Tab-separated table of C-alpha atoms in Angstrom:
chain	number	residue	atom	x	y	z
A	1318	MET	CA	63.853	22.837	94.688
A	1319	GLU	CA	63.944	26.640	94.688
A	1320	LYS	CA	60.659	28.418	93.949
A	1321	LYS	CA	60.938	30.560	90.823
A	1322	SER	CA	59.675	34.144	90.851
A	1323	VAL	CA	58.125	36.507	88.320
A	1324	ASP	CA	61.518	38.220	88.054
A	1325	TYR	CA	63.176	34.887	87.239
A	1326	TYR	CA	60.809	34.316	84.310
A	1327	MET	CA	60.868	37.973	83.170
A	1328	ASN	CA	64.638	37.715	82.699
A	1329	LEU	CA	64.448	34.628	80.472
A	1330	PRO	CA	64.769	35.109	76.681
A	1331	TYR	CA	61.165	34.486	75.659
A	1332	ASN	CA	60.194	34.926	72.011
A	1333	PHE	CA	58.002	37.984	71.425
A	1334	LEU	CA	56.042	38.506	68.216
A	1335	ILE	CA	54.766	42.035	67.589
A	1336	ARG	CA	53.101	42.930	64.328
A	1337	SER	CA	51.277	45.844	62.801
A	1338	LEU	CA	47.558	45.272	62.227
A	1339	SER	CA	44.792	47.201	60.553
A	1340	ASP	CA	41.166	46.168	61.019
A	1341	GLU	CA	37.776	47.559	62.033
A	1342	SER	CA	39.398	48.766	65.281
A	1343	GLY	CA	41.928	50.867	63.346
A	1344	ASN	CA	45.708	50.633	63.065
A	1345	TYR	CA	47.623	49.197	66.007
A	1346	TYR	CA	50.344	46.775	67.053
A	1347	TYR	CA	49.510	43.355	68.477
A	1348	GLY	CA	52.021	41.346	70.465
A	1349	GLN	CA	52.223	37.934	72.048
A	1350	VAL	CA	54.760	35.840	73.947
A	1351	LEU	CA	55.005	32.721	71.810
A	1352	GLU	CA	55.741	30.260	74.619
A	1353	LEU	CA	53.073	31.625	76.982
A	1354	ASP	CA	49.657	30.665	75.629
A	1355	GLY	CA	47.242	33.571	75.954
A	1356	CYS	CA	49.880	36.130	76.969
A	1357	GLN	CA	49.154	39.027	74.628
A	1358	SER	CA	48.659	42.772	74.436
A	1359	HIS	CA	48.511	45.671	71.987
A	1360	GLY	CA	49.408	49.344	71.603
A	1361	ASP	CA	49.269	52.291	69.230
A	1362	SER	CA	53.008	51.993	68.486
A	1363	PHE	CA	55.546	49.179	68.462
A	1364	GLU	CA	57.132	50.579	71.627
A	1365	GLU	CA	53.797	50.859	73.443
A	1366	ALA	CA	52.832	47.314	72.417
A	1367	SER	CA	56.209	46.063	73.674
A	1368	ARG	CA	55.775	47.816	77.052
A	1369	ASN	CA	52.187	46.593	77.364
A	1370	LEU	CA	53.229	43.064	76.465
A	1371	ARG	CA	55.862	43.021	79.213
A	1372	GLU	CA	53.200	44.227	81.695
A	1373	ALA	CA	50.782	41.552	80.478
A	1374	MET	CA	53.567	39.005	80.863
A	1375	LYS	CA	54.100	40.013	84.503
A	1376	GLY	CA	50.394	39.566	85.201
A	1377	TRP	CA	50.242	36.256	83.302
A	1378	LEU	CA	53.223	34.904	85.240
A	1379	SER	CA	51.860	36.133	88.598
A	1380	VAL	CA	48.567	34.308	88.091
A	1381	LYS	CA	50.294	31.094	86.993
A	1382	LEU	CA	52.655	31.194	89.997
A	1383	GLU	CA	49.800	31.975	92.387
A	1384	HIS	CA	47.885	28.901	91.212
A	1385	GLY	CA	50.952	26.654	90.941
A	1386	ASP	CA	50.433	26.168	87.201
A	1387	HIS	CA	53.201	25.034	84.861
A	1388	ILE	CA	55.095	27.880	83.159
A	1389	PRO	CA	56.967	26.886	80.009
A	1390	GLU	CA	60.484	28.232	79.635
A	1391	PRO	CA	61.737	29.780	76.378
A	1392	VAL	CA	62.415	27.682	73.337
A	1393	ASN	CA	65.930	27.944	71.933
A	1394	ASP	CA	67.856	26.495	69.004
A	1395	ASP	CA	69.365	23.765	71.205
A	1396	ASN	CA	65.950	22.054	71.135
A	1397	TYR	CA	66.144	21.500	67.367
A	1398	SER	CA	68.480	19.365	65.281
A	1399	GLY	CA	67.553	20.930	61.937
A	1400	LYS	CA	66.328	17.563	60.709
A	1401	PHE	CA	62.807	16.200	60.422
A	1402	ILE	CA	61.071	13.610	58.266
A	1403	VAL	CA	58.022	14.395	56.165
A	1404	ARG	CA	56.060	11.833	54.166
A	1405	VAL	CA	54.612	13.153	50.909
A	1406	PRO	CA	52.794	11.564	47.988
A	1407	LYS	CA	55.058	10.106	45.280
A	1408	SER	CA	53.695	12.586	42.755
A	1409	LEU	CA	54.694	15.561	44.938
A	1410	HIS	CA	58.138	14.056	45.579
A	1411	ARG	CA	58.639	13.662	41.801
A	1412	ARG	CA	57.451	17.216	41.052
A	1413	LEU	CA	59.719	18.764	43.703
A	1414	ALA	CA	62.713	16.720	42.519
A	1415	ILE	CA	62.125	17.895	38.925
A	1416	GLU	CA	61.815	21.535	40.047
A	1417	ALA	CA	65.055	21.243	42.042
A	1418	GLN	CA	66.825	19.722	39.067
A	1419	LYS	CA	65.615	22.583	36.829
A	1420	GLU	CA	67.121	25.038	39.341
A	1421	GLY	CA	70.370	23.051	39.415
A	1422	ILE	CA	70.251	22.470	43.166
A	1423	SER	CA	69.687	19.503	45.451
A	1424	LEU	CA	66.200	18.535	46.533
A	1425	ASN	CA	67.182	19.409	50.133
A	1426	GLN	CA	68.311	22.927	49.134
A	1427	TYR	CA	65.136	23.396	47.118
A	1428	LEU	CA	62.931	22.330	50.020
A	1429	VAL	CA	64.729	24.699	52.412
A	1430	TYR	CA	64.126	27.493	49.915
A	1431	LYS	CA	60.427	26.603	49.545
A	1432	LEU	CA	59.852	26.261	53.291
A	1433	SER	CA	61.549	29.566	54.110
A	1434	ARG	CA	59.301	31.627	51.819
């Protein structure tokens, strides 16, 4: 089995989340790599946060490789069927079905709408 390098992982399509925050520290951008627990950084602008996050990612990966720790690979849509089962109380099922009927759409369409908000 071929040993994977930092460059190998850096070229994978990881999911980055960068958002604008305002708190007691001021206004800044905070970013994280969703698949890499604890891999995060920040910056004064979106671009700076993105650059800093890629640098943090290199360091995070280097440490994991050095210690032989597991590194998760990116999550993609192939891992999901679009179908899952949720058990809810009968009263909630009834209420959602009535709301869907009022809207003139199927319960499934209504739930997709509610979940995507």
